Amino acid sequence: MYAQMIKSTGEGVKSRDEMSPEEAAFQEKVDADIKIEPRDWMPEGYRKTLIRQIGQHAHSEIVGQLPEGNWITRAPTLERKMILLAKVQDEAGHGLYLYSAAETLGVTRDELTEALLTGKMKYSSIFNYPTLNWADIGAVGWLVDGAAIMNQVPLQRTSYGPYSRAMIRICKEESFHQRQGYDIMMKMAQGTPEQKKMAQDALNRYWYPSLMMFGPSDAESVHSAQSMAWKIKVNTNDELRQKFVDQTVPQAEYLGLTVPDENLKWNEEKGGHDFSEPDWTEFFDVLKGNGPCNTDRLNARVKAWEDGEWVRDGLLAHAEKKAARKVAAE
Amino acid sequence: MAEVDKTQLAQFLLRMGDNTLILGHRVSEWCGHSPVLEEDIALANTALDLLGQTSLWLGYAAEVRGTGETADDVAFLRDAWDFRNLLLVELPNGDFGRTMMRQFLFDAFHSVLLGRLLQSSDQTVREIAEKASKEVAYHVERSADTVVGLGDGTEESHARMQAALDYLWPYVGEMFASDETDRALAAAGVAPDPANLRDDFDALIGKVLAEATLHIPDSDFAHKGGRTGAMHTEHLGHILCQMQWLQRVYPNANW
Ligand SMILES: [Fe+2]
Ligand SMILES: [Fe+2]
């Protein structure tokens, strides 16, 4: 997902007897679907896990600007260019809401940025894959935003108030993105032979990385169990991946494109598709920094931050001068 | 009022639409790379407004040319010599300071021009100007604020903004260099003679640059050739290489 492999306390879920009175009261609120707000008491593990999760989600939105931004100057029509630019701008906005939500937990945006740039915090593996032809812009909207929605729709009900509210705003825009992406795919799939080739090529390259977005199976994970008890994770990775495949396969068929999986078939008994697992070795390589674009993506963010330092300093210095002049005038 | 010649009207519309197209392209290059998230969002907004205006100006240009083209054909299928934008807007972004200084100089000119176009004798021009002038009023407010903030910021930001102004200043004069087309359009009441916009422009930028503690170079030398198409910079060809690539390699595809 946009947040992958998030570690919680690692100690597993406490039973009621092991909980302090504060912890028990907190868990009762969560169980009763009462939102936790920034000023409320919360376990330290809950706060830290949320910072990791929201922070990683925010970083994914920001780094996620890069693969699609790669095509803004080459978009084939004025309308496509505007739609893409507006989409990438939305992603920056998502980053902004999420950093603000994380700030309510006592961490600053600058601290989170620092952690991203030094590699201490991660962003979603998907954004380490390149966008190589125009249909990739369609595939990213259709598959990547599509996978993001799978995870984020349930998170609208997450226990932490600011996170839940950010998700509600974000989900509306993500479903636009997905429709716009599918619309590009439709045009390409119905277009010239070259366009159709681009569409198939994009699906071939983005299929498995999209499945990886949900993370490896976590049914046995103590981290996931704790996160689910806290309602900052709602479904298991496998549940979401299955849902995604079941939703996407008919869409690919409608486009006349072939999902690159020989084992893909409808399983009547389970009421879902059987499909091949992605290559998890590749996934862990990407997380370690060895994806096709990790170095470029991080360098681009570091460069933007370093090149922008004089701007941030300049604007701050001016704001201070202005405030001082105002005080002097009073 | 004099009847306006279609070729001259089309020339004017291309000047308007090519300015917004090429500047929109340049500004959009920042997407994902700005110094702060808020600036990234604001620059994308500016680029989006400019591209929206482009569709209107070039759409009307296509209509006036009467060749059955669309705004996309006009944007994506002309070569550099047919572009009529100011040289200023095709210059590379440079650092953030130069981008914002270029934006401010263009916004100042654009806002004064659009203000006059609200009185155009051509209804479509008037309608486009009405929409665009609202957007550009916001652009100029924003770019002026940034120029003031960085000009009157740290020693480094001041020096960078002064360097940006010095670099860009020779490209300002072209905005006001009018020709026969301008005079014909002015006579027909379609558009003002750009030469008559200079005083308002100078007043606007004089105030902002003073507040920014920046010094306007005392040279009135002006590079020219963009708005007439006589001689663009080397940069325009590279912009078109990116912008028009898909349309050129896969002609007649539907995107
Ligand atoms: Fe997003
Ligand atoms: Fe999105």
XYZ file of C-alpha atoms and ligand atoms in Angstrom:
587
model
C 0.000 0.000 0.000
C 1.074 3.617 0.248
C 2.071 2.457 3.730
C 3.806 -0.930 3.574
C 5.301 -3.158 6.267
C 4.477 -0.774 9.107
C 5.816 -2.087 12.387
C 3.766 -1.491 15.530
C 4.994 -2.321 19.041
C 5.935 -5.817 17.957
C 4.634 -7.210 21.229
C 1.269 -8.387 20.015
C -2.120 -7.322 21.274
C -2.445 -6.992 25.041
C -5.280 -8.718 26.783
C -7.612 -6.576 28.931
C -5.903 -7.858 32.084
C -2.511 -6.685 30.871
C -3.778 -3.197 30.101
C -3.451 -0.200 32.410
C -6.754 1.562 33.186
C -5.867 4.236 30.626
C -5.106 1.652 27.967
C -8.343 -0.179 28.678
C -10.356 3.044 28.450
C -8.590 3.884 25.197
C -9.307 0.452 23.706
C -12.951 0.736 24.712
C -13.269 3.984 22.804
C -11.649 2.432 19.755
C -13.940 -0.590 19.974
C -16.967 1.689 20.232
C -15.841 3.570 17.082
C -15.295 6.800 18.992
C -12.586 8.784 17.242
C -9.327 9.463 19.034
C -8.396 13.149 18.807
C -4.941 14.753 19.162
C -5.493 15.901 22.777
C -6.810 12.531 23.966
C -4.623 10.122 25.871
C -3.169 7.411 23.618
C -0.650 4.600 24.058
C 2.851 5.544 22.969
C 2.900 2.589 20.551
C -0.289 3.823 18.888
C 1.182 7.296 18.440
C 4.478 6.021 17.056
C 2.871 3.506 14.716
C 0.550 6.153 13.361
C 3.428 8.566 12.744
C 5.205 5.836 10.780
C 2.090 4.949 8.826
C 0.821 8.453 8.065
C 4.355 9.671 7.411
C 5.034 6.894 4.939
C 1.716 7.548 3.270
C 2.556 11.263 2.980
C 6.003 10.518 1.554
C 4.395 8.213 -1.005
C 2.141 11.017 -2.209
C 5.135 13.323 -2.621
C 7.499 10.847 -4.264
C 4.505 9.638 -6.270
C 4.467 13.017 -8.020
C 7.691 12.097 -9.804
C 6.791 9.161 -12.074
C 3.699 10.953 -13.365
C 5.356 14.355 -13.407
C 7.754 12.726 -15.844
C 5.052 13.005 -18.547
C 3.554 16.459 -17.935
C 5.707 18.214 -20.532
C 5.074 15.399 -23.042
C 1.336 14.883 -22.580
C -0.221 14.563 -26.037
C -3.069 17.103 -25.861
C -3.825 20.262 -23.896
C -6.639 18.534 -22.069
C -4.542 15.493 -21.111
C -1.793 17.808 -19.956
C -4.184 19.731 -17.714
C -5.746 16.570 -16.291
C -2.322 15.134 -15.497
C -1.021 18.354 -14.001
C -4.134 18.648 -11.834
C -3.706 15.049 -10.738
C -0.085 15.453 -9.743
C -1.076 18.647 -7.945
C -3.753 16.686 -6.052
C -1.064 14.262 -4.906
C 0.949 17.156 -3.481
C -2.235 18.245 -1.705
C -2.657 14.737 -0.287
C 0.887 14.934 1.003
C 0.034 18.222 2.659
C -3.115 16.900 4.425
C -1.238 13.843 5.617
C 1.765 15.768 6.931
C -0.708 17.983 8.794
C -2.407 14.906 10.253
C 1.002 13.551 11.326
C 1.875 16.912 12.908
C -1.050 16.517 15.317
C 0.904 13.567 16.752
C 3.860 15.737 17.736
C 6.234 15.466 14.793
C 6.998 18.296 12.359
C 6.824 18.171 8.581
C 10.514 19.079 8.446
C 11.399 16.145 10.711
C 9.453 13.770 8.521
C 11.066 15.211 5.381
C 14.480 14.762 6.945
C 13.636 11.113 7.683
C 12.575 10.573 4.069
C 15.662 12.206 2.616
C 18.072 10.287 4.821
C 16.328 7.026 3.984
C 15.136 6.469 7.550
C 11.531 6.441 6.387
C 10.238 4.733 3.273
C 7.612 5.427 0.653
C 5.578 2.934 -1.344
C 7.577 0.496 -3.482
C 5.409 1.265 -6.517
C 6.970 4.673 -7.123
C 10.350 3.093 -7.767
C 9.108 1.835 -11.123
C 9.562 3.962 -14.255
C 6.905 5.494 -16.494
C 8.125 4.625 -19.983
C 5.271 5.266 -22.375
C 2.173 7.462 -22.324
C -0.077 4.506 -21.438
C 1.850 4.236 -18.171
C 0.033 7.387 -17.100
C -3.210 5.551 -17.728
C -1.971 2.419 -15.974
C -0.805 4.347 -12.922
C -4.199 6.004 -12.515
C -6.108 2.809 -13.140
C -3.959 0.357 -11.161
C -1.942 2.389 -8.653
C -4.666 4.820 -7.636
C -7.034 1.856 -7.857
C -4.951 -0.156 -5.393
C -4.590 2.888 -3.151
C -8.366 3.283 -3.015
C -8.797 -0.357 -1.942
C -6.786 0.381 1.152
C -7.909 3.920 1.807
C -11.654 3.499 1.603
C -11.718 1.340 4.766
C -9.245 3.742 6.407
C -11.870 6.487 6.231
C -13.203 4.737 9.343
C -9.834 4.534 11.072
C -9.739 5.340 14.793
C -7.558 8.443 14.637
C -9.750 11.478 13.846
C -7.318 13.619 11.786
C -6.201 10.585 9.758
C -9.764 9.515 9.110
C -10.733 13.007 7.946
C -7.694 13.234 5.670
C -8.662 9.876 4.139
C -12.197 11.044 3.436
C -10.925 14.055 1.477
C -8.274 12.032 -0.308
C -10.519 9.148 -1.351
C -12.824 11.424 -3.314
C -9.918 12.638 -5.419
C -8.363 9.201 -5.799
C -11.488 7.817 -7.408
C -11.344 10.656 -9.949
C -7.742 9.726 -10.645
C -8.659 6.134 -11.193
C -11.420 6.999 -13.637
C -9.154 9.372 -15.542
C -6.476 6.690 -15.733
C -8.954 4.134 -17.022
C -10.148 6.662 -19.580
C -6.599 6.984 -20.944
C -6.315 3.189 -21.096
C -9.603 3.026 -22.992
C -8.413 5.527 -25.601
C -5.131 3.672 -25.977
C -6.696 0.209 -26.117
C -9.130 1.359 -28.792
C -6.508 3.361 -30.651
C -3.903 2.595 -33.300
C -1.894 -0.654 -33.120
C 0.984 1.324 -31.585
C -1.280 2.761 -28.894
C -2.640 -0.674 -28.106
C 0.911 -1.939 -27.819
C 1.703 0.850 -25.354
C -1.355 -0.072 -23.274
C -0.418 -3.753 -23.113
C 3.202 -2.898 -22.340
C 2.085 -0.652 -19.470
C -0.173 -3.359 -18.015
C 2.615 -5.945 -18.337
C 5.010 -3.777 -16.339
C 2.565 -2.417 -13.753
C 0.547 -5.538 -12.912
C 2.863 -7.243 -10.420
C 4.232 -4.041 -8.854
C 0.589 -3.072 -8.223
C -0.067 -6.402 -6.467
C 3.043 -5.766 -4.356
C 1.577 -2.488 -3.141
C -0.546 -4.426 -0.631
C 2.564 -5.925 0.960
C 3.329 -9.591 1.635
C 0.805 -11.789 3.398
C 0.400 -10.505 6.962
C -2.191 -12.871 8.378
C 0.398 -14.080 10.911
C 1.976 -10.683 11.667
C 1.899 -9.412 15.282
C 2.275 -5.862 13.946
C -0.835 -6.204 11.818
C -2.820 -7.759 14.655
C -2.011 -4.796 16.905
C -2.750 -2.280 14.140
C -6.083 -3.952 13.505
C -6.986 -3.897 17.194
C -6.239 -0.169 17.136
C -8.243 0.209 13.925
C -5.442 1.852 12.030
C -5.472 -1.125 9.710
C -8.782 -2.616 8.677
C -8.164 -5.552 6.322
C -5.336 -8.000 5.840
C -3.043 -7.493 2.864
C -4.316 -10.677 1.231
C -7.950 -9.630 1.534
C -7.218 -6.325 -0.166
C -5.092 -7.909 -2.882
C -7.859 -10.415 -3.676
C -10.422 -7.632 -3.869
C -8.159 -5.652 -6.167
C -7.600 -8.568 -8.525
C -11.307 -9.368 -8.645
C -12.136 -5.783 -9.454
C -9.378 -5.249 -12.000
C -9.509 -8.422 -14.102
C -12.909 -7.677 -15.688
C -11.749 -4.101 -16.362
C -8.711 -5.434 -18.221
C -10.958 -7.783 -20.190
C -13.212 -4.895 -21.126
C -10.155 -3.063 -22.451
C -9.185 -6.121 -24.473
C -5.864 -6.342 -22.649
C -4.236 -9.453 -21.246
C -3.279 -9.643 -17.579
C 0.271 -11.077 -17.614
C -0.510 -14.116 -15.470
C -0.956 -17.599 -16.953
C -2.415 -18.877 -13.714
C -5.150 -16.324 -13.545
C -8.561 -17.965 -13.494
C -11.944 -17.630 -11.840
C -12.409 -19.926 -8.863
C -16.099 -20.581 -8.457
C -15.681 -22.189 -5.059
C -14.001 -19.230 -3.383
C -15.909 -16.712 -5.507
C -12.732 -14.982 -6.544
C -9.810 -15.289 -8.923
C -6.805 -17.516 -8.426
C -3.702 -15.625 -9.417
C 0.101 -15.767 -9.200
C 1.912 -14.104 -6.337
C 4.279 -11.335 -7.313
C 8.002 -11.946 -6.924
C 8.544 -11.067 -3.281
C 12.320 -11.154 -3.669
C 11.953 -8.271 -6.089
C 9.707 -6.482 -3.588
C 12.273 -6.729 -0.788
C 15.001 -5.607 -3.192
C 12.962 -2.537 -4.043
C 12.402 -1.792 -0.343
C 16.138 -2.083 0.231
C 16.740 0.572 -2.381
C 17.404 -1.590 -5.411
C 14.323 -0.860 -7.500
C 14.780 0.556 -10.983
C 14.251 4.168 -9.844
C 15.017 4.337 -6.091
C 18.199 6.342 -6.516
C 16.717 8.786 -9.011
C 13.570 9.317 -6.967
C 15.400 10.055 -3.745
C 17.995 12.211 -5.492
C 15.209 14.262 -7.048
C 13.679 14.887 -3.625
C 17.048 15.695 -2.053
C 17.845 18.109 -4.880
C 14.470 19.866 -4.572
C 15.003 20.232 -0.827
C 18.605 21.430 -1.015
C 18.024 23.773 -3.951
C 15.039 25.192 -2.106
C 16.878 25.979 1.109
C 17.719 29.575 0.182
C 14.083 30.131 -0.769
C 12.749 28.852 2.525
C 15.368 30.848 4.431
C 14.672 33.972 2.380
C 10.924 33.865 2.902
C 11.373 33.206 6.609
C 13.825 36.099 6.986
C 11.388 38.407 5.220
C 8.494 37.317 7.423
C 10.607 38.031 10.510
C 11.663 41.462 9.237
C 8.069 42.301 8.460
C 6.919 41.259 11.932
C 9.738 43.272 13.524
C 8.829 46.358 11.483
C 5.219 45.993 12.565
C 6.200 45.812 16.239
C 8.502 48.832 15.820
C 5.671 50.810 14.239
C 3.260 50.126 17.103
C -14.053 51.491 -36.250
C -11.821 49.818 -38.812
C -12.623 46.239 -39.823
C -9.918 43.880 -38.653
C -8.066 41.618 -41.034
C -8.376 37.897 -40.165
C -4.682 37.241 -40.531
C -3.898 40.064 -38.153
C -6.518 38.925 -35.644
C -5.112 35.389 -35.800
C -1.616 36.760 -35.253
C -2.795 38.543 -32.109
C -4.530 35.397 -30.817
C -1.400 33.336 -31.390
C 0.612 35.903 -29.466
C -1.771 35.558 -26.540
C -2.070 31.773 -26.695
C 1.587 31.047 -27.358
C 2.620 33.155 -24.365
C 0.372 31.178 -22.054
C 1.223 27.839 -23.681
C 4.981 28.235 -23.461
C 4.989 29.800 -20.007
C 2.541 27.128 -18.805
C 4.962 24.511 -20.112
C 7.900 26.097 -18.315
C 6.041 26.470 -15.022
C 4.787 22.889 -15.212
C 8.424 21.721 -15.271
C 8.547 22.566 -11.541
C 5.838 20.067 -10.647
C 7.269 17.787 -7.957
C 10.515 19.758 -7.616
C 9.614 22.995 -5.800
C 11.299 24.289 -2.636
C 8.169 23.713 -0.519
C 4.944 21.801 -0.977
C 2.805 24.942 -0.925
C 4.844 26.408 -3.789
C 4.530 23.204 -5.756
C 0.766 23.410 -5.503
C 0.707 27.126 -6.314
C 2.944 26.740 -9.378
C 0.795 23.896 -10.652
C -2.222 26.185 -10.244
C -0.565 28.905 -12.268
C 0.405 26.450 -15.000
C -3.134 25.063 -15.060
C -4.660 28.521 -15.436
C -2.235 29.364 -18.232
C -2.968 26.129 -20.086
C -6.698 26.685 -19.706
C -6.287 30.148 -21.212
C -4.211 28.595 -23.992
C -7.107 26.362 -25.048
C -9.323 29.422 -25.333
C -6.887 31.643 -27.232
C -5.648 28.942 -29.583
C -9.149 27.556 -30.041
C -10.275 30.988 -31.182
C -7.147 31.360 -33.325
C -8.002 28.082 -35.065
C -11.547 29.293 -35.650
C -10.359 32.597 -37.130
C -7.828 30.846 -39.346
C -10.741 28.808 -40.661
C -8.628 25.818 -41.632
C -10.610 23.311 -39.596
C -7.834 22.944 -37.025
C -8.348 22.501 -33.286
C -6.495 24.243 -30.467
C -4.432 21.038 -30.138
C -3.434 21.152 -33.815
C -2.294 24.726 -33.376
C -0.327 23.905 -30.231
C 1.204 20.609 -31.274
C 1.696 20.809 -35.018
C 3.403 24.151 -35.691
C 7.154 24.533 -35.949
C 9.124 27.113 -33.971
C 9.014 29.808 -36.665
C 5.229 29.913 -36.416
C 5.244 30.568 -32.682
C 4.480 34.132 -31.605
C 5.291 34.129 -27.876
C 7.576 36.593 -26.148
C 11.174 35.426 -25.813
C 10.837 35.940 -22.052
C 8.502 32.982 -21.574
C 10.677 30.464 -23.403
C 13.772 31.166 -21.286
C 14.794 28.245 -19.075
C 13.490 28.248 -15.502
C 16.873 28.716 -13.850
C 16.579 28.715 -10.071
C 13.288 29.286 -8.281
C 14.102 32.995 -8.017
C 14.462 33.426 -11.745
C 11.255 31.500 -12.344
C 9.350 33.745 -9.958
C 10.894 36.929 -11.334
C 9.979 35.888 -14.886
C 6.505 35.058 -13.634
C 6.148 38.435 -11.964
C 7.318 40.396 -15.006
C 4.970 38.449 -17.245
C 2.051 38.618 -14.789
C 2.458 42.383 -14.498
C 2.351 42.787 -18.289
C -0.415 40.213 -18.658
C -2.640 41.810 -16.021
C -2.329 45.276 -17.561
C -3.023 43.877 -21.038
C -5.992 41.756 -19.963
C -7.435 44.735 -18.132
C -7.554 46.619 -21.439
C -8.907 43.607 -23.323
C -12.011 43.726 -21.138
C -13.029 46.601 -23.431
C -12.225 44.786 -26.680
C -14.573 45.326 -29.622
C -14.356 41.570 -30.242
C -16.814 39.688 -28.052
C -14.837 36.455 -27.841
C -11.663 38.316 -26.899
C -13.652 40.117 -24.210
C -15.028 36.863 -22.828
C -11.635 35.178 -22.686
C -10.135 38.273 -21.056
C -12.862 38.289 -18.433
C -12.028 34.767 -17.345
C -8.275 35.165 -17.656
C -8.029 38.521 -15.898
C -9.519 37.102 -12.710
C -6.936 34.321 -12.681
C -4.068 36.634 -13.543
C -5.035 39.132 -10.828
C -4.279 36.329 -8.413
C -1.075 35.308 -10.207
C 0.391 38.796 -10.047
C -0.507 39.175 -6.390
C 1.256 35.921 -5.626
C 4.356 36.415 -7.743
C 4.722 39.980 -6.428
C 4.589 38.670 -2.845
C 7.267 36.101 -3.592
C 9.502 38.645 -5.329
C 9.179 40.953 -2.318
C 9.741 38.109 0.145
C 12.880 36.871 -1.563
C 14.210 40.296 -2.569
C 13.866 41.521 1.005
C 14.863 38.181 2.569
C 18.413 37.046 3.262
C 21.559 38.367 1.634
C 21.642 35.303 -0.597
C 18.011 35.486 -1.663
C 18.407 39.199 -2.385
C 21.478 38.562 -4.548
C 19.732 35.779 -6.442
C 16.668 37.931 -7.124
C 18.797 40.820 -8.316
C 20.691 38.443 -10.617
C 17.366 37.136 -11.941
C 16.129 40.652 -12.651
C 19.393 41.582 -14.377
C 19.205 38.465 -16.549
C 15.553 38.919 -17.494
C 15.448 42.673 -17.945
C 16.592 42.662 -21.605
C 13.526 40.534 -22.398
C 11.030 43.049 -20.994
C 11.164 45.582 -23.814
C 9.727 43.138 -26.333
C 6.390 43.196 -24.524
C 5.846 46.777 -25.662
C 7.428 46.699 -29.115
C 4.411 47.190 -31.326
C 4.172 46.629 -35.042
C 1.648 47.117 -37.835
C -0.539 44.285 -36.599
C -0.837 45.945 -33.217
C -1.697 49.272 -34.783
C -4.384 47.682 -36.957
C -5.889 45.858 -33.958
C -5.805 49.045 -31.925
C -7.522 50.939 -34.721
C -10.245 48.289 -34.780
C -10.561 48.420 -30.996
C -9.747 44.713 -30.645
C -6.606 45.138 -28.536
C -4.549 48.008 -27.146
C -1.313 49.066 -28.756
C 1.217 47.430 -26.395
C 3.346 50.564 -26.465
C 0.576 52.252 -24.487
C 0.787 49.698 -21.677
C 4.303 50.587 -20.632
C 3.432 53.324 -18.124
C 1.028 51.119 -16.179
C 3.533 48.295 -16.253
C 6.379 50.503 -15.032
C 4.244 51.857 -12.207
C 3.273 48.355 -11.090
C 6.720 46.797 -11.174
C 8.389 49.957 -9.829
C 6.365 49.741 -6.652
C 6.884 46.016 -6.121
C 10.593 45.965 -6.965
C 11.213 48.924 -4.633
C 9.520 47.026 -1.843
C 11.682 44.055 -2.769
C 14.758 46.333 -2.387
C 15.766 45.432 -5.949
C 17.324 47.748 -8.475
C 15.885 48.016 -11.997
C 18.794 47.914 -14.474
C 19.137 51.267 -16.239
C 19.325 49.870 -19.724
C 16.472 49.793 -22.187
C 18.125 47.352 -24.558
C 15.579 44.747 -25.645
C 15.956 41.362 -27.326
C 13.208 40.932 -29.901
C 11.892 38.427 -32.398
C 9.501 36.216 -30.405
C 6.197 37.989 -30.951
C 6.973 38.594 -34.625
C 8.448 35.125 -35.116
C 11.555 36.666 -36.704
C 13.987 35.016 -34.306
C 13.249 32.868 -31.256
C 15.862 31.708 -28.739
C 17.482 28.283 -29.070
C 15.339 27.135 -26.170
C 12.001 27.062 -27.988
C 12.987 24.147 -30.232
C 13.768 22.028 -27.188
C 10.436 22.839 -25.596
C 8.658 21.768 -28.774
C 10.710 18.554 -28.935
C 9.131 17.474 -25.672
C 5.736 19.022 -26.068
C 5.003 17.845 -29.597
C 6.837 14.540 -29.579
C 3.902 12.132 -29.218
C 1.746 13.999 -31.710
C 4.572 14.052 -34.220
C 5.658 10.414 -33.870
C 2.114 9.044 -33.906
C 0.198 11.378 -36.220
C -3.593 11.141 -36.325
C -3.830 9.074 -33.157
C -6.645 9.843 -30.775
C -5.364 10.396 -27.245
Fe -2.959 10.558 -3.637
Fe -4.052 9.757 -6.767
